[in-house]
Amino acid sequence: MRPAILKLGGSAITDKSKKCTPNLSVIQSALDQIAEFQGPLVLLHGGGSYAHPFVTQVGLQKGYKGSFQLRFISETELFLDQLTRIIGTGLLLRKRPFVPVRPMSFITLRKGEISHSFLEPVERALKLGLVPLIHGDIAFDRTRGCGVVSADKLASFLGRHLKASRVLFGCDVDGVYSQDPKSSARAELLEQVTERDHRSVLLALGRRSGRDATGGMFSKVVAAVELARNGVECFIFNITKGQLLGEALRGHFPRGTRFAPWRRRD
Ligand code: ADP
């Protein structure tokens, strides 16, 4: 069976205004809905306030510049681990066995892009019925020393390599808008992004559609377009209210932005 891939956005599951602060009500609601889904699942989560403040403070996303950064690599790994533990504990309490898998140990980058990977542990965990639980991470880079591999990029990469049934991006807004809905009252929700209009959507979003180390909504749309191009359906939607997550896992998309596959999958 093809796995579903779900990414819980860091902006939704943490309070980005306070370092290392979880948004427990959103996490619990997401886990309640996940627990009802019995199919194979890879669960990814962003780092939010457990990672971005430390990564950006010393520019880890831009590569290795000197030993002053090393302590921040250690700290970021420890804090990301804490957020994964909160989610993992919630999964276990809901009788959904999981295993944490750290991207730093199964992926390397080259000029900021994923160049090598070893996915067998993720595939084997899925085969046994475990949920691989994976956070966006710092990763080693063959040219820059180190860099960041966002959970959005991982969702796109794993979606293509694991031949996912669908990839779901849960975030703190209802989907992709014509403009940032947090700063413009005139922003309109785009119900779908297609092969025809994806370029103009990306152009309108602009690269700076986020405040942190991983590129915000622009990067999410890039990840979703890459999946759709490769025949994988995706959906960007809100996990901070309602029960859309459970619906999306069942293949229903009542509100959000859908990326239909551009071609039939091999
Ligand atoms: P996450 O942490 O869930 O991955 P990000 O914070 O990286 O999410 O990106 C989501 C944020 O992008 C939203 O909170 C929203 O304020 C911002 N954003 C900027 N432009 C847009 C847009 N055109 N449509 C939707 N969200 C946008």
PDB file of C-alpha atoms and ligand atoms in Angstrom:
ATOM      1  CA  MET A   1       0.000   0.000   0.000  1.00  0.00           C
ATOM      2  CA  ARG A   2       1.229   3.474  -0.827  1.00  0.00           C
ATOM      3  CA  PRO A   3       1.834   5.588   2.289  1.00  0.00           C
ATOM      4  CA  ALA A   4       0.238   8.946   2.932  1.00  0.00           C
ATOM      5  CA  ILE A   5       2.673  11.681   3.891  1.00  0.00           C
ATOM      6  CA  LEU A   6       1.569  14.345   6.304  1.00  0.00           C
ATOM      7  CA  LYS A   7       3.587  17.393   7.274  1.00  0.00           C
ATOM      8  CA  LEU A   8       2.620  19.395  10.363  1.00  0.00           C
ATOM      9  CA  GLY A   9       3.795  22.965   9.835  1.00  0.00           C
ATOM     10  CA  GLY A  10       6.063  24.541  12.425  1.00  0.00           C
ATOM     11  CA  SER A  11       3.988  27.735  12.370  1.00  0.00           C
ATOM     12  CA  ALA A  12       0.917  25.738  13.381  1.00  0.00           C
ATOM     13  CA  ILE A  13       2.339  23.366  15.988  1.00  0.00           C
ATOM     14  CA  THR A  14       4.582  25.878  17.773  1.00  0.00           C
ATOM     15  CA  ASP A  15       4.253  29.446  18.984  1.00  0.00           C
ATOM     16  CA  LYS A  16       6.785  31.207  16.784  1.00  0.00           C
ATOM     17  CA  SER A  17       6.884  34.271  19.023  1.00  0.00           C
ATOM     18  CA  LYS A  18       8.382  32.271  21.942  1.00  0.00           C
ATOM     19  CA  LYS A  19      11.417  29.989  21.709  1.00  0.00           C
ATOM     20  CA  CYS A  20      10.715  26.280  22.174  1.00  0.00           C
ATOM     21  CA  THR A  21       6.998  26.651  22.854  1.00  0.00           C
ATOM     22  CA  PRO A  22       4.577  24.015  21.542  1.00  0.00           C
ATOM     23  CA  ASN A  23       1.053  24.778  20.457  1.00  0.00           C
ATOM     24  CA  LEU A  24      -0.370  21.847  22.368  1.00  0.00           C
ATOM     25  CA  SER A  25      -4.024  22.246  21.397  1.00  0.00           C
ATOM     26  CA  VAL A  26      -3.125  22.093  17.674  1.00  0.00           C
ATOM     27  CA  ILE A  27      -0.799  19.116  18.228  1.00  0.00           C
ATOM     28  CA  GLN A  28      -3.445  17.227  20.206  1.00  0.00           C
ATOM     29  CA  SER A  29      -6.175  17.896  17.683  1.00  0.00           C
ATOM     30  CA  ALA A  30      -3.892  16.763  14.838  1.00  0.00           C
ATOM     31  CA  LEU A  31      -2.931  13.590  16.703  1.00  0.00           C
ATOM     32  CA  ASP A  32      -6.569  12.744  17.465  1.00  0.00           C
ATOM     33  CA  GLN A  33      -7.328  12.902  13.759  1.00  0.00           C
ATOM     34  CA  ILE A  34      -4.176  10.994  12.787  1.00  0.00           C
ATOM     35  CA  ALA A  35      -5.008   8.204  15.255  1.00  0.00           C
ATOM     36  CA  GLU A  36      -8.219   7.475  13.356  1.00  0.00           C
ATOM     37  CA  PHE A  37      -6.309   6.872  10.132  1.00  0.00           C
ATOM     38  CA  GLN A  38      -5.206   3.247   9.940  1.00  0.00           C
ATOM     39  CA  GLY A  39      -3.235   3.289   6.651  1.00  0.00           C
ATOM     40  CA  PRO A  40       0.560   3.575   6.294  1.00  0.00           C
ATOM     41  CA  LEU A  41       1.739   7.054   7.199  1.00  0.00           C
ATOM     42  CA  VAL A  42       4.949   9.075   7.261  1.00  0.00           C
ATOM     43  CA  LEU A  43       4.598  11.963   9.699  1.00  0.00           C
ATOM     44  CA  LEU A  44       6.831  14.992   9.210  1.00  0.00           C
ATOM     45  CA  HIS A  45       6.947  18.133  11.280  1.00  0.00           C
ATOM     46  CA  GLY A  46       8.560  21.526  10.941  1.00  0.00           C
ATOM     47  CA  GLY A  47      10.811  22.914  13.648  1.00  0.00           C
ATOM     48  CA  GLY A  48       9.012  26.232  14.233  1.00  0.00           C
ATOM     49  CA  SER A  49      10.256  27.971  17.361  1.00  0.00           C
ATOM     50  CA  TYR A  50      12.317  24.887  18.284  1.00  0.00           C
ATOM     51  CA  ALA A  51      14.666  25.430  15.350  1.00  0.00           C
ATOM     52  CA  HIS A  52      14.367  28.676  13.394  1.00  0.00           C
ATOM     53  CA  PRO A  53      15.636  31.060  16.113  1.00  0.00           C
ATOM     54  CA  PHE A  54      18.849  29.036  16.549  1.00  0.00           C
ATOM     55  CA  VAL A  55      19.384  28.299  12.863  1.00  0.00           C
ATOM     56  CA  THR A  56      18.943  31.905  11.755  1.00  0.00           C
ATOM     57  CA  GLN A  57      20.945  33.394  14.647  1.00  0.00           C
ATOM     58  CA  VAL A  58      24.180  32.054  13.121  1.00  0.00           C
ATOM     59  CA  GLY A  59      23.036  31.518   9.515  1.00  0.00           C
ATOM     60  CA  LEU A  60      23.236  27.729   9.511  1.00  0.00           C
ATOM     61  CA  GLN A  61      20.906  27.660   6.492  1.00  0.00           C
ATOM     62  CA  LYS A  62      23.643  29.430   4.493  1.00  0.00           C
ATOM     63  CA  GLY A  63      26.363  26.916   5.312  1.00  0.00           C
ATOM     64  CA  TYR A  64      29.283  26.431   7.659  1.00  0.00           C
ATOM     65  CA  LYS A  65      31.188  29.642   8.404  1.00  0.00           C
ATOM     66  CA  GLY A  66      33.156  28.756  11.522  1.00  0.00           C
ATOM     67  CA  SER A  67      33.321  26.887  14.794  1.00  0.00           C
ATOM     68  CA  PHE A  68      31.132  29.547  16.499  1.00  0.00           C
ATOM     69  CA  GLN A  69      28.172  27.768  14.805  1.00  0.00           C
ATOM     70  CA  LEU A  70      28.827  24.311  16.222  1.00  0.00           C
ATOM     71  CA  ARG A  71      27.098  24.847  19.552  1.00  0.00           C
ATOM     72  CA  PHE A  72      23.993  25.986  17.657  1.00  0.00           C
ATOM     73  CA  ILE A  73      23.954  22.769  15.647  1.00  0.00           C
ATOM     74  CA  SER A  74      23.964  20.775  18.887  1.00  0.00           C
ATOM     75  CA  GLU A  75      21.264  22.971  20.460  1.00  0.00           C
ATOM     76  CA  THR A  76      19.008  22.824  17.409  1.00  0.00           C
ATOM     77  CA  GLU A  77      19.251  19.022  17.367  1.00  0.00           C
ATOM     78  CA  LEU A  78      18.383  18.818  21.055  1.00  0.00           C
ATOM     79  CA  PHE A  79      15.407  21.163  20.723  1.00  0.00           C
ATOM     80  CA  LEU A  80      14.058  19.462  17.585  1.00  0.00           C
ATOM     81  CA  ASP A  81      14.277  16.208  19.462  1.00  0.00           C
ATOM     82  CA  GLN A  82      12.107  17.689  22.227  1.00  0.00           C
ATOM     83  CA  LEU A  83       9.352  18.634  19.790  1.00  0.00           C
ATOM     84  CA  THR A  84       9.521  15.177  18.181  1.00  0.00           C
ATOM     85  CA  ARG A  85       9.178  13.646  21.652  1.00  0.00           C
ATOM     86  CA  ILE A  86       6.014  15.629  22.361  1.00  0.00           C
ATOM     87  CA  ILE A  87       4.464  14.407  19.110  1.00  0.00           C
ATOM     88  CA  GLY A  88       5.777  10.867  19.554  1.00  0.00           C
ATOM     89  CA  THR A  89       4.390  10.615  23.086  1.00  0.00           C
ATOM     90  CA  GLY A  90       1.016  11.772  21.779  1.00  0.00           C
ATOM     91  CA  LEU A  91       1.122   9.094  19.069  1.00  0.00           C
ATOM     92  CA  LEU A  92       1.926   6.358  21.583  1.00  0.00           C
ATOM     93  CA  LEU A  93      -0.866   7.478  23.925  1.00  0.00           C
ATOM     94  CA  ARG A  94      -3.188   7.068  20.943  1.00  0.00           C
ATOM     95  CA  LYS A  95      -1.807   3.587  20.259  1.00  0.00           C
ATOM     96  CA  ARG A  96      -0.012   4.549  17.057  1.00  0.00           C
ATOM     97  CA  PRO A  97       3.542   3.148  17.282  1.00  0.00           C
ATOM     98  CA  PHE A  98       6.176   5.374  15.730  1.00  0.00           C
ATOM     99  CA  VAL A  99       9.914   5.575  15.277  1.00  0.00           C
ATOM    100  CA  PRO A 100      11.885   8.838  15.080  1.00  0.00           C
ATOM    101  CA  VAL A 101      14.164   9.022  12.036  1.00  0.00           C
ATOM    102  CA  ARG A 102      16.595  11.936  11.815  1.00  0.00           C
ATOM    103  CA  PRO A 103      17.231  13.404   8.330  1.00  0.00           C
ATOM    104  CA  MET A 104      20.785  14.406   9.320  1.00  0.00           C
ATOM    105  CA  SER A 105      21.537  10.662   9.421  1.00  0.00           C
ATOM    106  CA  PHE A 106      19.894   9.607   6.163  1.00  0.00           C
ATOM    107  CA  ILE A 107      20.321  12.606   3.866  1.00  0.00           C
ATOM    108  CA  THR A 108      23.226  14.746   2.663  1.00  0.00           C
ATOM    109  CA  LEU A 109      23.013  17.942   0.640  1.00  0.00           C
ATOM    110  CA  ARG A 110      24.969  19.510  -2.185  1.00  0.00           C
ATOM    111  CA  LYS A 111      24.646  23.302  -2.616  1.00  0.00           C
ATOM    112  CA  GLY A 112      21.577  23.201  -0.395  1.00  0.00           C
ATOM    113  CA  GLU A 113      19.759  20.488  -2.363  1.00  0.00           C
ATOM    114  CA  ILE A 114      19.320  16.836  -1.378  1.00  0.00           C
ATOM    115  CA  SER A 115      22.082  14.879  -3.121  1.00  0.00           C
ATOM    116  CA  HIS A 116      22.310  11.516  -1.337  1.00  0.00           C
ATOM    117  CA  SER A 117      19.869   9.558   0.795  1.00  0.00           C
ATOM    118  CA  PHE A 118      19.433   6.198   2.465  1.00  0.00           C
ATOM    119  CA  LEU A 119      15.693   5.575   2.739  1.00  0.00           C
ATOM    120  CA  GLU A 120      15.709   1.901   3.613  1.00  0.00           C
ATOM    121  CA  PRO A 121      15.096   2.494   7.356  1.00  0.00           C
ATOM    122  CA  VAL A 122      12.031   4.613   6.520  1.00  0.00           C
ATOM    123  CA  GLU A 123      10.724   1.957   4.115  1.00  0.00           C
ATOM    124  CA  ARG A 124      11.366  -0.852   6.586  1.00  0.00           C
ATOM    125  CA  ALA A 125       9.654   1.025   9.418  1.00  0.00           C
ATOM    126  CA  LEU A 126       6.590   1.476   7.204  1.00  0.00           C
ATOM    127  CA  LYS A 127       6.594  -2.221   6.309  1.00  0.00           C
ATOM    128  CA  LEU A 128       6.488  -3.142   9.996  1.00  0.00           C
ATOM    129  CA  GLY A 129       3.535  -0.802  10.584  1.00  0.00           C
ATOM    130  CA  LEU A 130       5.478   1.937  12.390  1.00  0.00           C
ATOM    131  CA  VAL A 131       4.957   5.626  11.632  1.00  0.00           C
ATOM    132  CA  PRO A 132       8.330   7.156  10.678  1.00  0.00           C
ATOM    133  CA  LEU A 133       8.362  10.477  12.550  1.00  0.00           C
ATOM    134  CA  ILE A 134      10.692  12.959  10.882  1.00  0.00           C
ATOM    135  CA  HIS A 135      11.490  16.612  11.557  1.00  0.00           C
ATOM    136  CA  GLY A 136      12.938  19.229   9.239  1.00  0.00           C
ATOM    137  CA  ASP A 137      16.613  19.249  10.073  1.00  0.00           C
ATOM    138  CA  ILE A 138      20.117  20.565   9.701  1.00  0.00           C
ATOM    139  CA  ALA A 139      21.994  18.315   7.273  1.00  0.00           C
ATOM    140  CA  PHE A 140      25.583  18.025   6.137  1.00  0.00           C
ATOM    141  CA  ASP A 141      26.326  19.617   2.774  1.00  0.00           C
ATOM    142  CA  ARG A 142      29.097  18.346   0.485  1.00  0.00           C
ATOM    143  CA  THR A 143      29.968  21.839  -0.710  1.00  0.00           C
ATOM    144  CA  ARG A 144      28.799  24.167   2.097  1.00  0.00           C
ATOM    145  CA  GLY A 145      29.573  22.029   5.142  1.00  0.00           C
ATOM    146  CA  CYS A 146      26.033  22.210   6.461  1.00  0.00           C
ATOM    147  CA  GLY A 147      22.581  23.474   5.534  1.00  0.00           C
ATOM    148  CA  VAL A 148      18.907  23.027   6.262  1.00  0.00           C
ATOM    149  CA  VAL A 149      16.567  20.452   4.804  1.00  0.00           C
ATOM    150  CA  SER A 150      13.047  21.688   5.466  1.00  0.00           C
ATOM    151  CA  ALA A 151      10.171  19.354   6.273  1.00  0.00           C
ATOM    152  CA  ASP A 152       8.463  20.700   3.109  1.00  0.00           C
ATOM    153  CA  LYS A 153      11.421  19.616   0.991  1.00  0.00           C
ATOM    154  CA  LEU A 154      11.515  16.257   2.770  1.00  0.00           C
ATOM    155  CA  ALA A 155       7.781  15.798   2.144  1.00  0.00           C
ATOM    156  CA  SER A 156       8.344  16.389  -1.556  1.00  0.00           C
ATOM    157  CA  PHE A 157      11.400  14.113  -1.692  1.00  0.00           C
ATOM    158  CA  LEU A 158       9.793  11.272   0.280  1.00  0.00           C
ATOM    159  CA  GLY A 159       6.500  11.658  -1.585  1.00  0.00           C
ATOM    160  CA  ARG A 160       8.268  11.009  -4.872  1.00  0.00           C
ATOM    161  CA  HIS A 161      10.615   8.267  -3.664  1.00  0.00           C
ATOM    162  CA  LEU A 162       8.094   6.360  -1.558  1.00  0.00           C
ATOM    163  CA  LYS A 163       5.395   6.752  -4.244  1.00  0.00           C
ATOM    164  CA  ALA A 164       2.997   8.291  -1.727  1.00  0.00           C
ATOM    165  CA  SER A 165      -0.774   8.110  -2.191  1.00  0.00           C
ATOM    166  CA  ARG A 166      -0.926  11.808  -1.312  1.00  0.00           C
ATOM    167  CA  VAL A 167       1.130  14.465   0.464  1.00  0.00           C
ATOM    168  CA  LEU A 168      -0.623  16.783   2.906  1.00  0.00           C
ATOM    169  CA  PHE A 169       0.838  20.070   4.100  1.00  0.00           C
ATOM    170  CA  GLY A 170      -0.923  21.227   7.270  1.00  0.00           C
ATOM    171  CA  CYS A 171      -0.297  24.857   8.184  1.00  0.00           C
ATOM    172  CA  ASP A 172      -1.714  27.853  10.050  1.00  0.00           C
ATOM    173  CA  VAL A 173      -3.594  29.408   7.101  1.00  0.00           C
ATOM    174  CA  ASP A 174      -6.343  27.912   4.921  1.00  0.00           C
ATOM    175  CA  GLY A 175      -4.067  27.336   1.918  1.00  0.00           C
ATOM    176  CA  VAL A 176      -2.295  29.365  -0.769  1.00  0.00           C
ATOM    177  CA  TYR A 177      -3.715  32.875  -1.188  1.00  0.00           C
ATOM    178  CA  SER A 178      -3.281  35.538  -3.819  1.00  0.00           C
ATOM    179  CA  GLN A 179      -1.375  37.499  -1.123  1.00  0.00           C
ATOM    180  CA  ASP A 180      -0.310  36.801   2.468  1.00  0.00           C
ATOM    181  CA  PRO A 181      -3.669  36.521   4.296  1.00  0.00           C
ATOM    182  CA  LYS A 182      -2.059  37.712   7.520  1.00  0.00           C
ATOM    183  CA  SER A 183      -1.159  41.069   6.044  1.00  0.00           C
ATOM    184  CA  SER A 184      -3.857  41.616   3.396  1.00  0.00           C
ATOM    185  CA  ALA A 185      -7.614  41.546   3.947  1.00  0.00           C
ATOM    186  CA  ARG A 186      -8.093  41.273   0.178  1.00  0.00           C
ATOM    187  CA  ALA A 187      -6.191  37.983  -0.101  1.00  0.00           C
ATOM    188  CA  GLU A 188      -8.189  35.308  -1.914  1.00  0.00           C
ATOM    189  CA  LEU A 189      -7.813  31.581  -1.350  1.00  0.00           C
ATOM    190  CA  LEU A 190      -6.692  29.632  -4.421  1.00  0.00           C
ATOM    191  CA  GLU A 191      -8.696  26.406  -4.467  1.00  0.00           C
ATOM    192  CA  GLN A 192      -6.258  24.743  -6.798  1.00  0.00           C
ATOM    193  CA  VAL A 193      -2.905  25.246  -8.464  1.00  0.00           C
ATOM    194  CA  THR A 194      -2.549  23.542 -11.840  1.00  0.00           C
ATOM    195  CA  GLU A 195       0.128  22.823 -14.418  1.00  0.00           C
ATOM    196  CA  ARG A 196      -1.184  25.826 -16.330  1.00  0.00           C
ATOM    197  CA  ASP A 197      -1.080  28.448 -13.596  1.00  0.00           C
ATOM    198  CA  HIS A 198       1.704  27.265 -11.255  1.00  0.00           C
ATOM    199  CA  ARG A 199       4.282  29.681 -12.697  1.00  0.00           C
ATOM    200  CA  SER A 200       2.128  32.742 -12.181  1.00  0.00           C
ATOM    201  CA  VAL A 201       1.269  31.583  -8.643  1.00  0.00           C
ATOM    202  CA  LEU A 202       4.962  31.225  -7.783  1.00  0.00           C
ATOM    203  CA  LEU A 203       5.727  34.588  -9.330  1.00  0.00           C
ATOM    204  CA  ALA A 204       2.992  36.264  -7.281  1.00  0.00           C
ATOM    205  CA  LEU A 205       4.156  34.582  -4.079  1.00  0.00           C
ATOM    206  CA  GLY A 206       7.757  35.699  -4.445  1.00  0.00           C
ATOM    207  CA  ARG A 207      10.605  33.993  -2.672  1.00  0.00           C
ATOM    208  CA  ARG A 208      10.161  35.976   0.514  1.00  0.00           C
ATOM    209  CA  SER A 209       6.763  34.647   1.551  1.00  0.00           C
ATOM    210  CA  GLY A 210       7.981  33.579   4.990  1.00  0.00           C
ATOM    211  CA  ARG A 211       9.835  34.969   7.915  1.00  0.00           C
ATOM    212  CA  ASP A 212      12.155  32.119   8.699  1.00  0.00           C
ATOM    213  CA  ALA A 213      14.939  29.836   7.459  1.00  0.00           C
ATOM    214  CA  THR A 214      12.944  27.680   5.069  1.00  0.00           C
ATOM    215  CA  GLY A 215      11.168  29.987   2.637  1.00  0.00           C
ATOM    216  CA  GLY A 216       7.546  30.087   3.834  1.00  0.00           C
ATOM    217  CA  MET A 217       4.643  29.540   1.451  1.00  0.00           C
ATOM    218  CA  PHE A 218       6.814  29.914  -1.660  1.00  0.00           C
ATOM    219  CA  SER A 219       8.876  26.839  -0.748  1.00  0.00           C
ATOM    220  CA  LYS A 220       5.761  24.891   0.164  1.00  0.00           C
ATOM    221  CA  VAL A 221       4.267  25.579  -3.272  1.00  0.00           C
ATOM    222  CA  VAL A 222       7.573  24.634  -4.949  1.00  0.00           C
ATOM    223  CA  ALA A 223       7.476  21.322  -3.026  1.00  0.00           C
ATOM    224  CA  ALA A 224       3.818  20.699  -3.942  1.00  0.00           C
ATOM    225  CA  VAL A 225       4.365  21.536  -7.630  1.00  0.00           C
ATOM    226  CA  GLU A 226       7.289  19.099  -7.776  1.00  0.00           C
ATOM    227  CA  LEU A 227       5.010  16.390  -6.404  1.00  0.00           C
ATOM    228  CA  ALA A 228       2.135  17.159  -8.776  1.00  0.00           C
ATOM    229  CA  ARG A 229       4.594  17.150 -11.701  1.00  0.00           C
ATOM    230  CA  ASN A 230       5.619  13.642 -10.614  1.00  0.00           C
ATOM    231  CA  GLY A 231       2.056  12.359 -10.382  1.00  0.00           C
ATOM    232  CA  VAL A 232       1.470  12.767  -6.634  1.00  0.00           C
ATOM    233  CA  GLU A 233      -1.596  14.617  -5.390  1.00  0.00           C
ATOM    234  CA  CYS A 234      -1.049  17.233  -2.669  1.00  0.00           C
ATOM    235  CA  PHE A 235      -3.056  19.538  -0.521  1.00  0.00           C
ATOM    236  CA  ILE A 236      -2.164  22.625   1.550  1.00  0.00           C
ATOM    237  CA  PHE A 237      -4.701  23.297   4.301  1.00  0.00           C
ATOM    238  CA  ASN A 238      -5.279  24.549   7.831  1.00  0.00           C
ATOM    239  CA  ILE A 239      -4.668  22.316  10.864  1.00  0.00           C
ATOM    240  CA  THR A 240      -5.313  24.973  13.493  1.00  0.00           C
ATOM    241  CA  LYS A 241      -9.106  24.641  13.316  1.00  0.00           C
ATOM    242  CA  GLY A 242     -11.772  22.070  12.457  1.00  0.00           C
ATOM    243  CA  GLN A 243     -11.323  18.483  11.341  1.00  0.00           C
ATOM    244  CA  LEU A 244      -9.823  18.998   7.893  1.00  0.00           C
ATOM    245  CA  LEU A 245      -6.815  16.815   8.663  1.00  0.00           C
ATOM    246  CA  GLY A 246      -8.883  13.669   9.196  1.00  0.00           C
ATOM    247  CA  GLU A 247     -10.851  14.449   6.032  1.00  0.00           C
ATOM    248  CA  ALA A 248      -7.665  15.020   4.033  1.00  0.00           C
ATOM    249  CA  LEU A 249      -6.205  11.686   5.192  1.00  0.00           C
ATOM    250  CA  ARG A 250      -9.369  10.074   3.829  1.00  0.00           C
ATOM    251  CA  GLY A 251      -8.905  11.890   0.515  1.00  0.00           C
ATOM    252  CA  HIS A 252     -11.531  14.629   0.975  1.00  0.00           C
ATOM    253  CA  PHE A 253     -10.500  18.236   0.535  1.00  0.00           C
ATOM    254  CA  PRO A 254     -13.356  20.543   1.558  1.00  0.00           C
ATOM    255  CA  ARG A 255     -11.230  23.695   2.037  1.00  0.00           C
ATOM    256  CA  GLY A 256      -7.647  24.430   1.063  1.00  0.00           C
ATOM    257  CA  THR A 257      -5.453  24.450  -2.045  1.00  0.00           C
ATOM    258  CA  ARG A 258      -5.296  21.264  -4.084  1.00  0.00           C
ATOM    259  CA  PHE A 259      -2.509  20.298  -6.501  1.00  0.00           C
ATOM    260  CA  ALA A 260      -3.907  17.612  -8.770  1.00  0.00           C
ATOM    261  CA  PRO A 261      -1.348  15.253 -10.355  1.00  0.00           C
ATOM    262  CA  TRP A 262      -0.211  16.486 -13.778  1.00  0.00           C
ATOM    263  CA  ARG A 263       0.174  12.966 -15.118  1.00  0.00           C
ATOM    264  CA  ARG A 264      -0.607   9.404 -14.215  1.00  0.00           C
ATOM    265  CA  ARG A 265       1.920   7.892 -11.884  1.00  0.00           C
ATOM    266  CA  ASP A 266       4.207   5.072 -13.188  1.00  0.00           C
TER     267      ASP A 266
HETATM  268  P1  ADP B   1       4.974  26.267   8.099  1.00  0.00           P
HETATM  269  O1  ADP B   1       5.746  26.656   9.316  1.00  0.00           O
HETATM  270  O2  ADP B   1       3.631  25.696   8.380  1.00  0.00           O
HETATM  271  O3  ADP B   1       5.736  25.435   7.143  1.00  0.00           O
HETATM  272  P2  ADP B   1       5.397  28.904   6.994  1.00  0.00           P
HETATM  273  O4  ADP B   1       5.342  29.828   8.175  1.00  0.00           O
HETATM  274  O5  ADP B   1       6.721  28.557   6.455  1.00  0.00           O
HETATM  275  O6  ADP B   1       4.579  27.584   7.340  1.00  0.00           O
HETATM  276  O7  ADP B   1       4.469  29.444   5.819  1.00  0.00           O
HETATM  277  C1  ADP B   1       3.129  29.715   6.101  1.00  0.00           C
HETATM  278  C2  ADP B   1       2.975  31.194   6.230  1.00  0.00           C
HETATM  279  O8  ADP B   1       3.184  31.781   4.952  1.00  0.00           O
HETATM  280  C3  ADP B   1       1.583  31.621   6.626  1.00  0.00           C
HETATM  281  O9  ADP B   1       1.477  31.737   8.014  1.00  0.00           O
HETATM  282  C4  ADP B   1       1.393  32.953   5.921  1.00  0.00           C
HETATM  283  O10 ADP B   1       1.422  34.056   6.819  1.00  0.00           O
HETATM  284  C5  ADP B   1       2.601  33.064   4.995  1.00  0.00           C
HETATM  285  N1  ADP B   1       2.246  33.466   3.627  1.00  0.00           N
HETATM  286  C6  ADP B   1       2.923  34.407   2.893  1.00  0.00           C
HETATM  287  N2  ADP B   1       2.356  34.565   1.695  1.00  0.00           N
HETATM  288  C7  ADP B   1       1.299  33.715   1.648  1.00  0.00           C
HETATM  289  C8  ADP B   1       0.311  33.422   0.653  1.00  0.00           C
HETATM  290  N3  ADP B   1       0.304  34.037  -0.530  1.00  0.00           N
HETATM  291  N4  ADP B   1      -0.640  32.486   0.938  1.00  0.00           N
HETATM  292  C9  ADP B   1      -0.636  31.843   2.128  1.00  0.00           C
HETATM  293  N5  ADP B   1       0.272  32.089   3.117  1.00  0.00           N
HETATM  294  C10 ADP B   1       1.226  33.003   2.889  1.00  0.00           C
END
